[in-house]
């Protein structure tokens, strides 16, 4: 691979050296218009020149046969001077234009026959306001003023993505963004037009991608049908960085949040300690050679100390939040200390601090080589490390030893050349090298231990159960390394009445990663008593057959994402524009998994097949009608196909899980090893692997199916924008999208049909023979996580689970958004939007390892049944309100604020326990939709068993519990199967504000061009006003469990009825804060600018 990488590096650099082009950020901005004579006739061949007065950059085009001109991807900023001239006509010059990201500025000229006349027009900021607002729904754009004044808690552009009407809700530890309810991995992210996604998981790394100090403008694009928009489904995030100008400018800043500036307690009443955030940095830009060579550099640093609770149980409120009594938590820690070798148990729970340190460096040089060529070099480096990490987090509520640390690094450098080859041809050539490394380091490499603990809380509520974890970490150690080479070539050609775009965008990704998933081993215990007795209910482990340092070797992979596209743009008349294009994308993985002869023999499937798709042809069309010809009233309709990236983890899983690298050890229930954690802590090689003298167990296999395709989204929208004078505007957008070929895994070795059905649960199928299913003990019922052994549901006992990757899942999205705003002079603005959205799918698998596809959609019985499992997507939101604004400056004071209100994510009542057999050996036990039993039906049955009567009694109590937010749902669905994702978490509101006071030459003339800006920001402002406000309340995963499986009911079995006994979860439907420490925070800071 190293030789391939070296060759490609030399090859791409050679192209750069010998090409006649220039590096430029893909700004999606253009200037266009018509040039006519004084009597209104078109003037073909007129010369249009554009000069950026701040940098000296000059470009030019000529008008086509109908007098139309256009220049695309022009550099942002300004002021621009645009000059039109023609032989035998006057010259007209217009100055003062500034260009924003995504803007299509329309500038028409009317030239007289007086050849000596120079007509000069100076444009004011408000004069070109129409073009800065795209038709509603196309994109949300933020410029320099918004980025400076709108509060951003993490100083990251991701913080402001929520201002788009189309973005959903992400967890606090998730840096990725879903647009319009689509999968997060279908969101494109670019920096100056070049990819910034970590291809392994299809999203951003959880650090600063780039300092917000270096961001000039920012756009969330949703319905843009330009062929340059690629490798996305729901939409894309485009970031354009700052560049230097002829004027020396700089800034330095310091912001602080401390314990005295935030709430003293979290949402559960626990004291917040050791809290601080310090953000500091600088920027500097200017000319090295005026009008010729410019630079811009920025440094951004952040040191955090954030409180983090680990099973911090102190009273009834925290008992309910953690679903465990203080008595049982102490007992849990005591057992771990005395029998499992846990050192210092008092340090394993309580209030801790997470202290990530982040550093980001940015540099950019722009070189105006000559009048026709401009070269740009941009480099960006980010790093974050933390000794205690929420990213290297356990699977369940856990003691501290099950966590870990992280170290994450991102580096990218881009070289771009923009050239005017002739008066009718402009060209862009861009090359990027990106290197990313994400390491998760565990505190230990012990086997994980899962314990189901049932508690009676201090208020007397019984049967409050939850799974708790100790020992190791499933995903760590993990070392994910990626290198990318990207080359983009775009040519813009004018031919007659048409303007054409031709291009190609190609990305090569080299992956070198260590994945230890499930290789440490897993003991599961049914209760605290069993934990104390060293009596596990299950033990599983993926054992490396040829280990390196105890783990499977590093995985190496090379992937190619290639594309080609062409687009035509034609003006039907001065008010109507038609854009039509065609894009082709292909993904090819070149690294083959190992061949498994047994899989081929038994299933007729080859494991040495790579994921690839060459079929993504994407037609696109967009029609724009400028009703008045001045962009004040614009109707736009468009449609097209968009192919999204394939998450690279899918192919890596196939390489790792070919069935010849790892042994899938599942010990039988009658031969489970006795856990000896003190011995494992002393020598990790003593962890049980393949039984001594035993044969290699049936393999767990991942492979690529014949129906694999990259996801492709077909979308259409119609939007309208109307300005009233140059201040007020309104707009509306209606949209529909259908994503096909969403990838997901399905088990080829699961029996084709259930072995028997649960008639009392709507005929739910069970894939194991009834005599093989664990039986409950009515006298002393215990939760049984896996009542079915995987070997009892397989078609071929020689194999374990065989998960095949196919592209047969779908997603449907529709909605409407409304927007209104006021544009004030001098950068002040008020914007508001309201969105009604609905997104459905039949599987919400996004990333990464194959088995998680089974936890991505709550099923009836058969995970292969897509139609039966259709419902609201996990990423769906139904309504969203966004209001943000920046006030005019008054005596140095200025206020920026943003409000986001959004409906919560959907959820489903589920059963804890793999009652059908599809999830055993996959560690999936929480993906079956619950059947809502009717207590009156059970009570009216004279043959009801002890377990049934207990269920009816406890279910009635649950329905009458005022803390159960789903009580009405249980009543309305009595006697029915729960529908997937039919319930929603509550609507959530958040307000952030930023108040600034600027000391500049308007207040004190002697300060000249120097400015000092004092800022006070409040994040979660409503919580400052009311301690109960600003909370994002959710029904947690544990509280979505309506029932917990106890095994088949033996008394009903004697009656000839095959039914499960269930324990009712007393905390079902209860709300808890999504992030208990997300209380208000006040930040004070100062900026110096010149």
Tab-separated table of C-alpha atoms in Angstrom, residues 512-800:
chain	number	residue	atom	x	y	z
A	512	UNK	CA	-5.109	1.277	8.535
A	513	UNK	CA	-7.117	0.371	11.603
A	514	UNK	CA	-7.126	-1.824	14.668
A	515	UNK	CA	-10.558	-3.088	15.645
A	516	UNK	CA	-10.929	-5.071	18.867
A	517	UNK	CA	-14.712	-5.286	18.905
A	518	UNK	CA	-15.934	-8.169	21.099
A	519	UNK	CA	-12.422	-9.672	21.279
A	520	UNK	CA	-12.035	-9.118	25.003
A	521	UNK	CA	-14.862	-11.475	25.972
A	522	UNK	CA	-18.200	-10.949	27.695
A	523	UNK	CA	-19.639	-12.515	30.836
A	524	UNK	CA	-23.343	-11.939	31.485
A	525	UNK	CA	-25.066	-12.360	34.818
A	526	UNK	CA	-28.813	-12.582	35.439
A	527	UNK	CA	-28.680	-10.981	38.905
A	528	UNK	CA	-26.511	-9.613	41.670
A	529	UNK	CA	-26.772	-12.941	43.459
A	530	UNK	CA	-25.400	-14.747	40.409
A	531	UNK	CA	-22.584	-12.195	40.201
A	532	UNK	CA	-21.777	-12.902	43.828
A	533	UNK	CA	-21.838	-16.664	43.189
A	534	UNK	CA	-19.524	-16.330	40.148
A	535	UNK	CA	-22.362	-17.860	38.135
A	536	UNK	CA	-22.657	-16.333	34.646
A	537	UNK	CA	-25.642	-16.988	32.395
A	538	UNK	CA	-23.538	-16.646	29.220
A	539	UNK	CA	-19.972	-16.195	28.020
A	540	UNK	CA	-19.011	-15.166	24.491
A	541	UNK	CA	-15.854	-13.968	22.801
A	542	UNK	CA	-14.479	-13.365	19.335
A	543	UNK	CA	-11.068	-15.014	19.689
A	544	UNK	CA	-8.286	-13.980	17.263
A	545	UNK	CA	-6.880	-17.074	15.552
A	546	UNK	CA	-3.594	-15.352	14.637
A	547	UNK	CA	-3.333	-12.595	17.254
A	548	UNK	CA	-0.915	-9.707	17.377
A	549	UNK	CA	-0.536	-8.475	20.941
A	550	UNK	CA	-3.640	-10.437	21.869
A	551	UNK	CA	-5.852	-8.895	19.175
A	552	UNK	CA	-6.660	-9.438	15.512
A	553	UNK	CA	-4.108	-7.775	13.189
A	554	UNK	CA	-4.576	-4.286	11.782
A	555	UNK	CA	-6.966	-4.031	8.858
A	556	UNK	CA	-5.761	-2.395	5.640
A	557	UNK	CA	-8.070	-1.188	2.915
A	558	UNK	CA	-7.974	0.999	-0.184
A	559	UNK	CA	-11.162	2.551	-1.542
A	560	UNK	CA	-11.824	4.652	-4.642
A	561	UNK	CA	-14.675	7.151	-4.919
A	562	UNK	CA	-14.734	8.493	-8.467
A	563	UNK	CA	-17.131	10.745	-10.314
A	564	UNK	CA	-17.754	12.609	-13.543
A	565	UNK	CA	-20.376	15.225	-14.290
A	566	UNK	CA	-21.649	17.671	-16.856
A	567	UNK	CA	-24.174	20.471	-16.638
A	568	UNK	CA	-25.884	22.912	-18.989
A	569	UNK	CA	-27.331	26.276	-18.003
A	570	UNK	CA	-29.578	28.233	-20.327
A	571	UNK	CA	-31.605	31.409	-19.947
A	572	UNK	CA	-34.990	30.967	-21.603
A	573	UNK	CA	-35.411	34.735	-21.253
A	574	UNK	CA	-34.037	37.373	-18.873
A	575	UNK	CA	-36.312	36.117	-16.080
A	576	UNK	CA	-36.191	32.344	-16.563
A	577	UNK	CA	-33.207	30.082	-16.060
A	578	UNK	CA	-32.955	26.353	-16.725
A	579	UNK	CA	-30.176	24.226	-15.296
A	580	UNK	CA	-29.845	20.541	-16.205
A	581	UNK	CA	-27.043	18.138	-15.506
A	582	UNK	CA	-25.916	14.565	-15.122
A	583	UNK	CA	-23.564	13.178	-12.499
A	584	UNK	CA	-22.034	9.708	-12.200
A	585	UNK	CA	-20.462	8.331	-9.031
A	586	UNK	CA	-18.809	5.018	-8.333
A	587	UNK	CA	-17.299	3.438	-5.241
A	588	UNK	CA	-14.785	0.617	-5.474
A	589	UNK	CA	-13.119	-1.169	-2.570
A	590	UNK	CA	-9.987	-2.920	-3.778
A	591	UNK	CA	-9.054	-4.900	-0.642
A	592	UNK	CA	-10.628	-8.349	-0.707
A	593	UNK	CA	-11.626	-10.293	2.415
A	594	UNK	CA	-10.328	-13.836	2.799
A	595	UNK	CA	-12.149	-16.678	1.056
A	596	UNK	CA	-14.186	-18.962	3.320
A	597	UNK	CA	-14.742	-22.303	1.609
A	598	UNK	CA	-17.307	-23.505	4.169
A	599	UNK	CA	-19.597	-20.518	3.577
A	600	UNK	CA	-19.323	-21.071	-0.153
A	601	UNK	CA	-20.161	-24.767	0.223
A	602	UNK	CA	-23.137	-24.358	2.579
A	603	UNK	CA	-24.677	-21.099	1.375
A	604	UNK	CA	-23.261	-20.614	-2.108
A	605	UNK	CA	-21.843	-17.255	-1.053
A	606	UNK	CA	-18.277	-16.041	-1.462
A	607	UNK	CA	-16.695	-13.989	1.288
A	608	UNK	CA	-13.891	-12.650	-0.946
A	609	UNK	CA	-16.179	-10.156	-2.663
A	610	UNK	CA	-15.656	-6.425	-2.316
A	611	UNK	CA	-18.380	-3.831	-1.970
A	612	UNK	CA	-18.620	-1.730	-5.122
A	613	UNK	CA	-21.214	0.188	-7.097
A	614	UNK	CA	-20.747	1.617	-10.583
A	615	UNK	CA	-24.400	2.361	-11.305
A	616	UNK	CA	-25.074	5.738	-9.716
A	617	UNK	CA	-26.252	7.892	-12.615
A	618	UNK	CA	-27.886	11.019	-11.221
A	619	UNK	CA	-29.918	13.298	-13.505
A	620	UNK	CA	-30.741	16.736	-12.097
A	621	UNK	CA	-32.790	19.697	-13.261
A	622	UNK	CA	-33.724	23.057	-11.786
A	623	UNK	CA	-35.924	25.837	-13.121
A	624	UNK	CA	-35.758	29.348	-11.672
A	625	UNK	CA	-38.276	32.066	-12.435
A	626	UNK	CA	-37.279	35.561	-11.346
A	627	UNK	CA	-40.734	37.138	-11.554
A	628	UNK	CA	-39.592	40.762	-11.587
A	629	UNK	CA	-36.113	40.265	-12.959
A	630	UNK	CA	-34.436	41.740	-9.870
A	631	UNK	CA	-34.360	38.640	-7.580
A	632	UNK	CA	-36.893	40.146	-5.199
A	633	UNK	CA	-39.521	37.576	-6.096
A	634	UNK	CA	-38.189	34.157	-7.070
A	635	UNK	CA	-39.912	30.822	-7.713
A	636	UNK	CA	-37.759	27.734	-8.014
A	637	UNK	CA	-38.534	24.096	-8.695
A	638	UNK	CA	-36.054	21.290	-8.996
A	639	UNK	CA	-35.483	17.585	-8.775
A	640	UNK	CA	-32.757	15.040	-9.104
A	641	UNK	CA	-30.865	12.058	-7.808
A	642	UNK	CA	-28.069	12.140	-5.214
A	643	UNK	CA	-25.774	9.221	-4.429
A	644	UNK	CA	-24.413	9.076	-0.886
A	645	UNK	CA	-21.138	7.664	0.360
A	646	UNK	CA	-20.781	4.085	1.483
A	647	UNK	CA	-19.582	3.911	5.090
A	648	UNK	CA	-16.185	2.224	4.875
A	649	UNK	CA	-16.700	0.320	8.105
A	650	UNK	CA	-19.038	-1.980	6.185
A	651	UNK	CA	-16.236	-3.348	4.024
A	652	UNK	CA	-13.795	-3.385	6.956
A	653	UNK	CA	-16.257	-5.564	8.872
A	654	UNK	CA	-16.330	-7.954	5.934
A	655	UNK	CA	-12.519	-8.172	5.966
A	656	UNK	CA	-12.372	-8.785	9.706
A	657	UNK	CA	-15.347	-11.140	9.909
A	658	UNK	CA	-14.658	-13.417	6.957
A	659	UNK	CA	-14.837	-16.354	9.352
A	660	UNK	CA	-11.141	-17.220	9.141
A	661	UNK	CA	-9.681	-14.484	11.371
A	662	UNK	CA	-11.758	-14.878	14.522
A	663	UNK	CA	-13.343	-17.780	16.353
A	664	UNK	CA	-16.880	-17.025	17.564
A	665	UNK	CA	-16.764	-18.651	20.984
A	666	UNK	CA	-20.164	-19.158	22.616
A	667	UNK	CA	-19.864	-21.440	25.612
A	668	UNK	CA	-22.819	-23.780	26.182
A	669	UNK	CA	-24.908	-23.078	29.271
A	670	UNK	CA	-23.826	-26.352	30.878
A	671	UNK	CA	-20.106	-25.651	30.453
A	672	UNK	CA	-19.694	-21.970	31.269
A	673	UNK	CA	-16.284	-20.915	32.609
A	674	UNK	CA	-16.075	-19.589	36.146
A	675	UNK	CA	-14.974	-15.951	35.923
A	676	UNK	CA	-11.615	-15.249	37.564
A	677	UNK	CA	-11.099	-11.523	37.186
A	678	UNK	CA	-8.222	-11.286	39.686
A	679	UNK	CA	-6.320	-13.723	37.473
A	680	UNK	CA	-7.271	-11.823	34.305
A	681	UNK	CA	-6.047	-8.588	35.837
A	682	UNK	CA	-2.701	-10.229	36.523
A	683	UNK	CA	-2.436	-11.995	33.148
A	684	UNK	CA	-4.825	-11.135	30.341
A	685	UNK	CA	-3.849	-14.336	28.520
A	686	UNK	CA	-5.867	-16.296	31.065
A	687	UNK	CA	-9.143	-14.965	29.666
A	688	UNK	CA	-11.100	-17.976	28.315
A	689	UNK	CA	-10.837	-18.485	24.585
A	690	UNK	CA	-11.433	-21.571	22.499
A	691	UNK	CA	-12.078	-24.419	24.986
A	692	UNK	CA	-8.992	-26.553	25.580
A	693	UNK	CA	-9.105	-29.586	23.322
A	694	UNK	CA	-12.155	-28.188	21.551
A	695	UNK	CA	-12.642	-27.629	17.860
A	696	UNK	CA	-12.933	-24.195	16.292
A	697	UNK	CA	-16.552	-23.149	16.880
A	698	UNK	CA	-18.922	-22.126	14.067
A	699	UNK	CA	-17.760	-18.892	12.497
A	700	UNK	CA	-19.431	-15.495	12.675
A	701	UNK	CA	-19.300	-14.126	9.122
A	702	UNK	CA	-19.920	-10.814	7.324
A	703	UNK	CA	-20.049	-10.655	3.544
A	704	UNK	CA	-21.307	-8.576	0.605
A	705	UNK	CA	-24.544	-9.600	-1.104
A	706	UNK	CA	-25.561	-9.462	-4.744
A	707	UNK	CA	-28.040	-6.641	-4.047
A	708	UNK	CA	-25.529	-4.242	-2.559
A	709	UNK	CA	-25.808	-0.684	-3.848
A	710	UNK	CA	-24.790	2.733	-2.621
A	711	UNK	CA	-27.743	4.741	-1.244
A	712	UNK	CA	-29.353	7.029	-3.803
A	713	UNK	CA	-31.886	9.742	-2.955
A	714	UNK	CA	-34.430	11.046	-5.422
A	715	UNK	CA	-35.664	14.431	-4.269
A	716	UNK	CA	-37.865	17.213	-5.542
A	717	UNK	CA	-38.827	20.591	-4.117
A	718	UNK	CA	-40.606	23.793	-4.998
A	719	UNK	CA	-39.821	27.049	-3.225
A	720	UNK	CA	-40.753	30.696	-3.345
A	721	UNK	CA	-39.134	33.808	-1.888
A	722	UNK	CA	-40.690	37.271	-1.795
A	723	UNK	CA	-39.073	40.508	-0.648
A	724	UNK	CA	-41.188	43.503	0.349
A	725	UNK	CA	-38.991	46.552	-0.251
A	726	UNK	CA	-35.408	45.779	0.672
A	727	UNK	CA	-36.028	44.771	4.292
A	728	UNK	CA	-38.808	42.238	4.703
A	729	UNK	CA	-39.008	38.818	3.116
A	730	UNK	CA	-41.102	35.647	3.367
A	731	UNK	CA	-40.744	32.267	1.743
A	732	UNK	CA	-41.987	28.705	1.624
A	733	UNK	CA	-40.558	25.376	0.527
A	734	UNK	CA	-42.281	22.046	-0.031
A	735	UNK	CA	-40.116	18.972	-0.474
A	736	UNK	CA	-40.206	15.225	-0.957
A	737	UNK	CA	-37.409	12.659	-1.045
A	738	UNK	CA	-37.128	8.911	-1.411
A	739	UNK	CA	-33.863	7.151	-0.612
A	740	UNK	CA	-33.370	3.728	-2.132
A	741	UNK	CA	-30.624	1.147	-1.639
A	742	UNK	CA	-29.904	2.084	1.961
A	743	UNK	CA	-27.514	-0.612	3.101
A	744	UNK	CA	-28.181	-3.008	5.968
A	745	UNK	CA	-27.173	-6.523	7.024
A	746	UNK	CA	-29.417	-9.577	7.142
A	747	UNK	CA	-28.731	-13.039	8.543
A	748	UNK	CA	-28.439	-15.722	5.857
A	749	UNK	CA	-28.182	-18.484	8.450
A	750	UNK	CA	-31.363	-17.642	10.359
A	751	UNK	CA	-34.132	-20.158	9.733
A	752	UNK	CA	-36.431	-19.143	6.913
A	753	UNK	CA	-39.588	-19.510	9.006
A	754	UNK	CA	-40.347	-19.330	12.734
A	755	UNK	CA	-40.609	-22.668	14.545
A	756	UNK	CA	-43.697	-21.609	16.485
A	757	UNK	CA	-45.722	-18.475	17.133
A	758	UNK	CA	-46.862	-16.589	20.217
A	759	UNK	CA	-50.574	-16.360	19.605
A	760	UNK	CA	-51.093	-14.002	22.549
A	761	UNK	CA	-48.689	-11.508	20.918
A	762	UNK	CA	-50.332	-11.178	17.533
A	763	UNK	CA	-48.720	-14.334	16.171
A	764	UNK	CA	-45.122	-13.236	16.818
A	765	UNK	CA	-42.739	-15.856	15.450
A	766	UNK	CA	-40.028	-17.609	17.467
A	767	UNK	CA	-37.246	-19.252	15.451
A	768	UNK	CA	-36.215	-21.911	17.992
A	769	UNK	CA	-38.084	-25.146	18.788
A	770	UNK	CA	-40.339	-24.597	21.775
A	771	UNK	CA	-38.494	-27.222	23.811
A	772	UNK	CA	-35.229	-25.287	23.360
A	773	UNK	CA	-36.519	-22.011	24.833
A	774	UNK	CA	-35.627	-21.255	28.464
A	775	UNK	CA	-38.482	-21.691	30.921
A	776	UNK	CA	-39.419	-19.204	33.644
A	777	UNK	CA	-39.517	-20.025	37.349
A	778	UNK	CA	-42.869	-18.634	38.642
A	779	UNK	CA	-41.801	-19.104	42.251
A	780	UNK	CA	-38.661	-16.998	41.804
A	781	UNK	CA	-38.779	-15.286	38.400
A	782	UNK	CA	-35.575	-13.827	36.993
A	783	UNK	CA	-34.956	-11.849	33.842
A	784	UNK	CA	-33.405	-14.030	31.121
A	785	UNK	CA	-31.551	-11.915	28.614
A	786	UNK	CA	-31.092	-14.670	26.044
A	787	UNK	CA	-33.725	-17.390	26.462
A	788	UNK	CA	-32.677	-18.882	23.105
A	789	UNK	CA	-29.297	-20.272	22.047
A	790	UNK	CA	-28.144	-19.129	18.612
A	791	UNK	CA	-27.401	-22.746	17.600
A	792	UNK	CA	-31.116	-23.523	17.865
A	793	UNK	CA	-32.145	-20.971	15.222
A	794	UNK	CA	-29.511	-21.547	12.544
A	795	UNK	CA	-30.118	-23.334	9.245
A	796	UNK	CA	-26.565	-24.659	9.122
A	797	UNK	CA	-25.124	-25.598	12.530
A	798	UNK	CA	-21.610	-25.522	11.035
A	799	UNK	CA	-21.915	-21.719	10.895
A	800	UNK	CA	-22.959	-19.062	13.366
